[in-house]
Tab-separated table of C-alpha atoms in Angstrom:
chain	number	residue	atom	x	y	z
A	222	UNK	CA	91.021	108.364	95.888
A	223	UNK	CA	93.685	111.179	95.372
A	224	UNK	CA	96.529	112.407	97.394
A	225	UNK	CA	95.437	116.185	97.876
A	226	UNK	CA	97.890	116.787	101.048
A	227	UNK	CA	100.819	115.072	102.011
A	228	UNK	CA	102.285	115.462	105.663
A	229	UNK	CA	105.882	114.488	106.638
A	230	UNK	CA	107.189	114.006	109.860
A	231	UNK	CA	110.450	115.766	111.050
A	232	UNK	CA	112.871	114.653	113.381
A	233	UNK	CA	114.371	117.330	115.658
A	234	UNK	CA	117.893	115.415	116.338
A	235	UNK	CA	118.521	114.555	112.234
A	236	UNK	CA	119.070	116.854	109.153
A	237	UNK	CA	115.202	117.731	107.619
A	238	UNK	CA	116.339	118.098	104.234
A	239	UNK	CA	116.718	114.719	103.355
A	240	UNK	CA	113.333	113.981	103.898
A	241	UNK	CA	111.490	116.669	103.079
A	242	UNK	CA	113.389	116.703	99.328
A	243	UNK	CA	111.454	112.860	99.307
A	244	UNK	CA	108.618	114.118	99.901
A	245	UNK	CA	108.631	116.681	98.110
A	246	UNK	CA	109.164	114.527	95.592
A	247	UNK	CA	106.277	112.705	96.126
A	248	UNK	CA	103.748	115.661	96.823
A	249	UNK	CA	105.101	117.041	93.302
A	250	UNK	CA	104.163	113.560	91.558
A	251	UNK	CA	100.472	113.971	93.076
A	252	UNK	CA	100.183	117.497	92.590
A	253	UNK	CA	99.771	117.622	96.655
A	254	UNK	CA	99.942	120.255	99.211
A	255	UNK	CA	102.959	119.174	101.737
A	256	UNK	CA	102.698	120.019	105.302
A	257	UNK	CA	105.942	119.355	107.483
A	258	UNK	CA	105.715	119.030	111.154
A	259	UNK	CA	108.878	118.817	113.664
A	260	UNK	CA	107.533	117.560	117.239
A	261	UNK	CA	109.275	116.751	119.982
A	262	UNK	CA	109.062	116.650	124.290
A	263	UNK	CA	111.094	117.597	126.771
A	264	UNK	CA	112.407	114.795	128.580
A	265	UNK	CA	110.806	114.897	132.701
A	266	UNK	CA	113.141	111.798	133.866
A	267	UNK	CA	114.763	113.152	137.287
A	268	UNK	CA	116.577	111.935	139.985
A	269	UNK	CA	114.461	112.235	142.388
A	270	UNK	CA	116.779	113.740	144.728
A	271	UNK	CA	117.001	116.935	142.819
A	272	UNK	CA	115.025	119.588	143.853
A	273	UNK	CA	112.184	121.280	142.085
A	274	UNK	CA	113.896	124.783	141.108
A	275	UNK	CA	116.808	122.345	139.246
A	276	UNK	CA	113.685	120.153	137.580
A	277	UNK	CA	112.413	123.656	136.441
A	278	UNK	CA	116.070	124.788	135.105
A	279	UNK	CA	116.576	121.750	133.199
A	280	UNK	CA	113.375	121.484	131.618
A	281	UNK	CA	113.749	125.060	130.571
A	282	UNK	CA	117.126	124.247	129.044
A	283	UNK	CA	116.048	121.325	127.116
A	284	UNK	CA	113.035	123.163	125.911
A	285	UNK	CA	114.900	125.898	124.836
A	286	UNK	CA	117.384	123.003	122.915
A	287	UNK	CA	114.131	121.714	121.515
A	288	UNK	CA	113.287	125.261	119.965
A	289	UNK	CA	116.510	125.828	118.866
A	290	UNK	CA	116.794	122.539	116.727
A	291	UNK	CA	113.341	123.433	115.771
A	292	UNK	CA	113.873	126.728	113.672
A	293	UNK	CA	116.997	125.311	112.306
A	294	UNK	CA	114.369	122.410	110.693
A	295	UNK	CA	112.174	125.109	109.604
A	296	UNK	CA	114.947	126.787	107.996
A	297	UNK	CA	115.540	123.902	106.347
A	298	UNK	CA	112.130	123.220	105.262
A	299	UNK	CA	111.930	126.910	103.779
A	300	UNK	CA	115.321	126.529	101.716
A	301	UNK	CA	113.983	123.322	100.239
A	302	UNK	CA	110.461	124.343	99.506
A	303	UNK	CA	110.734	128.080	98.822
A	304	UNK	CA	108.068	130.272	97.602
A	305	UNK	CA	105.386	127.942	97.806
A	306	UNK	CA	102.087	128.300	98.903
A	307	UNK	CA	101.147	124.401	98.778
A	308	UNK	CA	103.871	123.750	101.875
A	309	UNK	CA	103.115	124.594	105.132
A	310	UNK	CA	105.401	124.353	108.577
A	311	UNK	CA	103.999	123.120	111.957
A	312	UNK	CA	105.818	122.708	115.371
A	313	UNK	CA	105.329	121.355	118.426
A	314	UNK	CA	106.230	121.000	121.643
A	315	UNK	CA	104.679	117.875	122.428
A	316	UNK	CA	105.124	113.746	122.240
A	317	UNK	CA	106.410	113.222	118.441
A	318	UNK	CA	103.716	110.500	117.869
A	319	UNK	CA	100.835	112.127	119.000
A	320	UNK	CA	101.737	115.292	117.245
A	321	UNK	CA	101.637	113.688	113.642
A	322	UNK	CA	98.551	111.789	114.435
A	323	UNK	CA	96.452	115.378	115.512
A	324	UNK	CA	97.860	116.948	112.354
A	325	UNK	CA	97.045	113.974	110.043
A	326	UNK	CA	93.758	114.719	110.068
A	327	UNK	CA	94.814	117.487	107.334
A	328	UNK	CA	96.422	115.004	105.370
A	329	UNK	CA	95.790	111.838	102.890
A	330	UNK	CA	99.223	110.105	103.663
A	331	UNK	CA	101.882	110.657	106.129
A	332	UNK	CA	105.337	110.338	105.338
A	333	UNK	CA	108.156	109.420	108.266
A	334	UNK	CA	111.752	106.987	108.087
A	335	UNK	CA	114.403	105.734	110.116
A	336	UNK	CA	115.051	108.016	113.378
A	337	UNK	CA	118.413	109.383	114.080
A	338	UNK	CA	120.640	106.722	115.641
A	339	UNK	CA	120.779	108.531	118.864
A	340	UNK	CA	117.347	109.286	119.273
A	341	UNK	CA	116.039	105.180	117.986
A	342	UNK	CA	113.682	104.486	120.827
A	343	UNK	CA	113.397	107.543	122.590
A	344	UNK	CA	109.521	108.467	121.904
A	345	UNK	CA	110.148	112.123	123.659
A	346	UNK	CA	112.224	113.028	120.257
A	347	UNK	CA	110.594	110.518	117.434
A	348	UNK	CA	107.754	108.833	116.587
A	349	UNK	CA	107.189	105.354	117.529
A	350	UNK	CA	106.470	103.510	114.410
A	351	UNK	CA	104.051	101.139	115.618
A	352	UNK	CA	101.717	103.822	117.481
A	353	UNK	CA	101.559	105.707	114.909
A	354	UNK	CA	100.246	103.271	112.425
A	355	UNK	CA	97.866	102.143	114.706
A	356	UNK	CA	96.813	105.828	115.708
A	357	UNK	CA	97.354	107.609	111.892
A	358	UNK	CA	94.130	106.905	110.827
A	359	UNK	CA	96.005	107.537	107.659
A	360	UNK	CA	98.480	105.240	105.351
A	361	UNK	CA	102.236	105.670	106.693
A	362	UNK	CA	104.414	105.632	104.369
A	363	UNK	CA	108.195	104.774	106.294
A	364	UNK	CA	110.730	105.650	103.748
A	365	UNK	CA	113.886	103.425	103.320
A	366	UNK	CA	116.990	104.125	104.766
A	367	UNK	CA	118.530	105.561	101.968
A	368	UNK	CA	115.911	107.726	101.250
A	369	UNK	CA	116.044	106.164	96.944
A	370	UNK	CA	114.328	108.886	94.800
A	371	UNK	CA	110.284	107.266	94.776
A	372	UNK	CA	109.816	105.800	91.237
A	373	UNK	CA	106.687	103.478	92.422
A	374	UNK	CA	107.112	101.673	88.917
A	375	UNK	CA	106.715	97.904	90.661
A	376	UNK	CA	104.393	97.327	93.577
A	377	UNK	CA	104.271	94.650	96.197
A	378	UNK	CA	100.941	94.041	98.029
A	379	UNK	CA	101.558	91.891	100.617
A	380	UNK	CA	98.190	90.495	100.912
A	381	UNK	CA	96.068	88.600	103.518
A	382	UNK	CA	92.907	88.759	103.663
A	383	UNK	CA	91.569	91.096	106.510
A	384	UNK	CA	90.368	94.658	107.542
A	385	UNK	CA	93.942	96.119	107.456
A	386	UNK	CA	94.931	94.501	104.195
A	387	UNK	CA	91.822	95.980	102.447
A	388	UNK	CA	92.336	99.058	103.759
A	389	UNK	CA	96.110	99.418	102.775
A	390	UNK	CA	94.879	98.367	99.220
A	391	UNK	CA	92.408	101.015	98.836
A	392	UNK	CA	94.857	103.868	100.760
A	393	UNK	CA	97.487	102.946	98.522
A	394	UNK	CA	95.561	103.464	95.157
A	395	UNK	CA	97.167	106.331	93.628
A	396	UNK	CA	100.680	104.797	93.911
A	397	UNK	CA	98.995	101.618	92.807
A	398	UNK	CA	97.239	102.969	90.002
A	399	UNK	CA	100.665	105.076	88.933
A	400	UNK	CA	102.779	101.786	89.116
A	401	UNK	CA	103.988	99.780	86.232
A	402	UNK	CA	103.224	96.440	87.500
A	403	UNK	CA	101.547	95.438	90.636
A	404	UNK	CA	102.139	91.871	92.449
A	405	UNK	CA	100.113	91.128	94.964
A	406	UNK	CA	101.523	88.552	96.993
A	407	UNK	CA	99.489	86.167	98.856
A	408	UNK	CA	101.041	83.613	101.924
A	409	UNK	CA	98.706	80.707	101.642
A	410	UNK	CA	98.492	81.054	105.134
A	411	UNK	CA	94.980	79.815	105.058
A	412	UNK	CA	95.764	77.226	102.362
A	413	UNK	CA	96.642	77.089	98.564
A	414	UNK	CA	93.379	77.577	96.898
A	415	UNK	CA	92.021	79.716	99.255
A	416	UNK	CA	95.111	82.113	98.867
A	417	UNK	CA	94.666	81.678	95.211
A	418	UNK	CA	91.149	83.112	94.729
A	419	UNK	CA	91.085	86.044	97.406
A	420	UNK	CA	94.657	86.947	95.314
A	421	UNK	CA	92.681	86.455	91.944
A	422	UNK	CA	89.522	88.748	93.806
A	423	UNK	CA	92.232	91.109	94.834
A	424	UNK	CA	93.496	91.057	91.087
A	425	UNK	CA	90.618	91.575	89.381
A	426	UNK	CA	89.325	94.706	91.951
A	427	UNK	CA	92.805	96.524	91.272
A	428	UNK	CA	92.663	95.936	87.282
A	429	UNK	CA	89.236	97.212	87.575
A	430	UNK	CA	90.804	100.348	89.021
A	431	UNK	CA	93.314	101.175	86.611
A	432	UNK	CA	96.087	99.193	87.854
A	433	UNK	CA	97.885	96.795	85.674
A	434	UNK	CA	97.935	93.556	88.358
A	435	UNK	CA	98.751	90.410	88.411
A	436	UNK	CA	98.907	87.641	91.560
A	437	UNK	CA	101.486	85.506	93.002
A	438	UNK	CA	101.780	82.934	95.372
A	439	UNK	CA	104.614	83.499	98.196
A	440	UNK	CA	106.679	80.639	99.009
A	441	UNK	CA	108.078	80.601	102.246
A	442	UNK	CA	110.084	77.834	102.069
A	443	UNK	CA	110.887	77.294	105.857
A	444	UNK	CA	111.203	81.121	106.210
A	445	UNK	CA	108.626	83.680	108.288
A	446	UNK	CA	106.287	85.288	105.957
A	447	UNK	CA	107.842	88.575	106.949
A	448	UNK	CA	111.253	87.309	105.558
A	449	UNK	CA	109.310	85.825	102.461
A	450	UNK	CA	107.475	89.139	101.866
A	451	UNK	CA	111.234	91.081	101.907
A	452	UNK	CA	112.757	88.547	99.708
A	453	UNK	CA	109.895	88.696	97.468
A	454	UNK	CA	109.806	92.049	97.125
A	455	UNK	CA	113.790	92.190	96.596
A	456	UNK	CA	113.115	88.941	93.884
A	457	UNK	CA	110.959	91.409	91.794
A	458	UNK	CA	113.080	94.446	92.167
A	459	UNK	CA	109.993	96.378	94.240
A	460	UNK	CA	110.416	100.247	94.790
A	461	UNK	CA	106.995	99.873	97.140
A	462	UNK	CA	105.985	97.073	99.627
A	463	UNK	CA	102.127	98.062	100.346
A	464	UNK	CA	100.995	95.885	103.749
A	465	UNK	CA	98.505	96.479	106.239
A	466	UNK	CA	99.700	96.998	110.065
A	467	UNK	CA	98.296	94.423	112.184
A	468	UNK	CA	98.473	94.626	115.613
A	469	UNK	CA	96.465	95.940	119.110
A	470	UNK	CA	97.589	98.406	121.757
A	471	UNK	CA	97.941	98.703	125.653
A	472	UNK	CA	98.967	101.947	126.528
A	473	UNK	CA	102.160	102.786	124.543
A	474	UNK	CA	102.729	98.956	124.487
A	475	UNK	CA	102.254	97.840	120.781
A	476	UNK	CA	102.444	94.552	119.492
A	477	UNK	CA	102.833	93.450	116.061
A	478	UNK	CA	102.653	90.161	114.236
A	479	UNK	CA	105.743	88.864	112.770
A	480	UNK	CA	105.085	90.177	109.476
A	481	UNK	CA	104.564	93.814	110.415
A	482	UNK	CA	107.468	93.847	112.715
A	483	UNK	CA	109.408	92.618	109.816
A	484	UNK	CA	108.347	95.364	107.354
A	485	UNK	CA	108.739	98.115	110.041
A	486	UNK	CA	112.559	97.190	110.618
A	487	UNK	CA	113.150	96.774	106.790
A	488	UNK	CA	114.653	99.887	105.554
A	489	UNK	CA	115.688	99.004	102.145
A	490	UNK	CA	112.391	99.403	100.879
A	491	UNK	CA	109.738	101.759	100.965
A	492	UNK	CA	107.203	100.556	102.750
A	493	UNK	CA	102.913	101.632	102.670
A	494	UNK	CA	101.320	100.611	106.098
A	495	UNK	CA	98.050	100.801	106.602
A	496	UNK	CA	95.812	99.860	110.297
């Protein structure tokens, strides 16, 4: 598997540049086509005693607020990416989430970080992290905070041993196969030598891939395995914690295991999730 396109996702209430220099970055590594798209929804929450010529008003205001923000972002993208027939710009006006996952189909990995304080939580103006995993059908990759320049030299899989793990092994190859040294990191969630052979079977798949792996058992000791995955990774100095996304959906209610919600609220690391 190669990285061919790379889309990332723009929010409309934070500088673009930021982001799109990451991944840029990481298109440029992979030789990949980058796509940016900037999505975002007028907000329809009224009082209901106002009337329906001042519903119409407002939502014609904020939609022209949305455009505006929108074609400073694309301005943006253009300054960053210049003359270059391998990036492409797409808007909408539309729910940020569902937006990226349409347009993902034109991608191999999506790329998307930490919302703008003021719009955390409000799914009209940024994606919610948890849908979008689950509705991607393509690796996310949540940059950290500080967006770090991607080096990718050590790898964390945080491994158990299901769908969603498998899959976030296999999506992640080309950063895996890049890397330096790969840990995969196993819970023992299901007991010691259990966790021991599907690490070694994880191991010996990856090596036979490239990758220069190697397994380790995580100790928990008393903590959640979400904290023992982030203080593992931090032990070993990762630039990349690769995990899969587990969790189920009701409507635009999403619930996550422990370890997920962990990784999705960690922002020092970069962070490959996979459903």
């Amino acid at each position: 598997m190669i990285y061919t396109t790379i889309l990332v996702q723009l929010d409309v209430d934070a500088p673009a540049t930021p982001r799109l220099i990451f991944a840029h970055q990481v298109a440029r590594k992979f030789e990949a086509n980058l796509i940016a798209v900037a999505a975002a929804e007028p907000s329809t929450r009224v009082s209901p005693s106002e009337s329906s010529p001042a519903v119409a008003d407002m939502l014609r205001q904020r939609t022209l607020e949305i455009e505006d923000r929108v074609s400073k972002l694309k301005e943006e993208f253009l300054a960053v990416v210049g003359e270059n027939e391998h990036a492409s710009w797409r808007a909408e006006l539309d729910d940020p989430t569902r937006a990226v996952a349409l347009h993902a189909r034109a991608a191999d990995l999506v790329i998307t970080g930490a919302p703008a304080a003021a719009a955390a939580g409000d799914f009209q103006r940024t994606v919610d992290p948890g849908a979008l995993v689950l509705s991607a059908g393509r690796p996310v990759l949540f940059a950290a905070d500080d967006l770090a320049t991607f080096k990718g030299e050590r790898i964390m899989v945080a491994w158990k041993d299901c769908r969603e793990a498998r899959r976030a092994v296999v999506d992640a190859m080309p950063f895996l196969c890049n890397a330096k040294e790969v840990t995969v990191f196993n819970a023992a969630e299901e007991g010691t030598l259990v966790a021991r052979d599907g690490a070694a079977d994880v191991v010996r798949f990856l090596m036979r891939h490239g990758v220069k792996a190697r397994s380790q058992l995580l100790e928990s000791e008393g903590s959640s395995v979400g904290d023992s995955i982030i203080a593992g990774a931090d032990r070993i100095g990762a630039d990349l914690i690769v995990a899969g996304g587990y969790g189920h959906s009701r409507f635009r209610e999403w619930a996550f295991g422990g370890a997920t919600r962990s990784l999705l609220g960690s922002g020092s690391f970069h962070r490959l999730l996979s459903n």
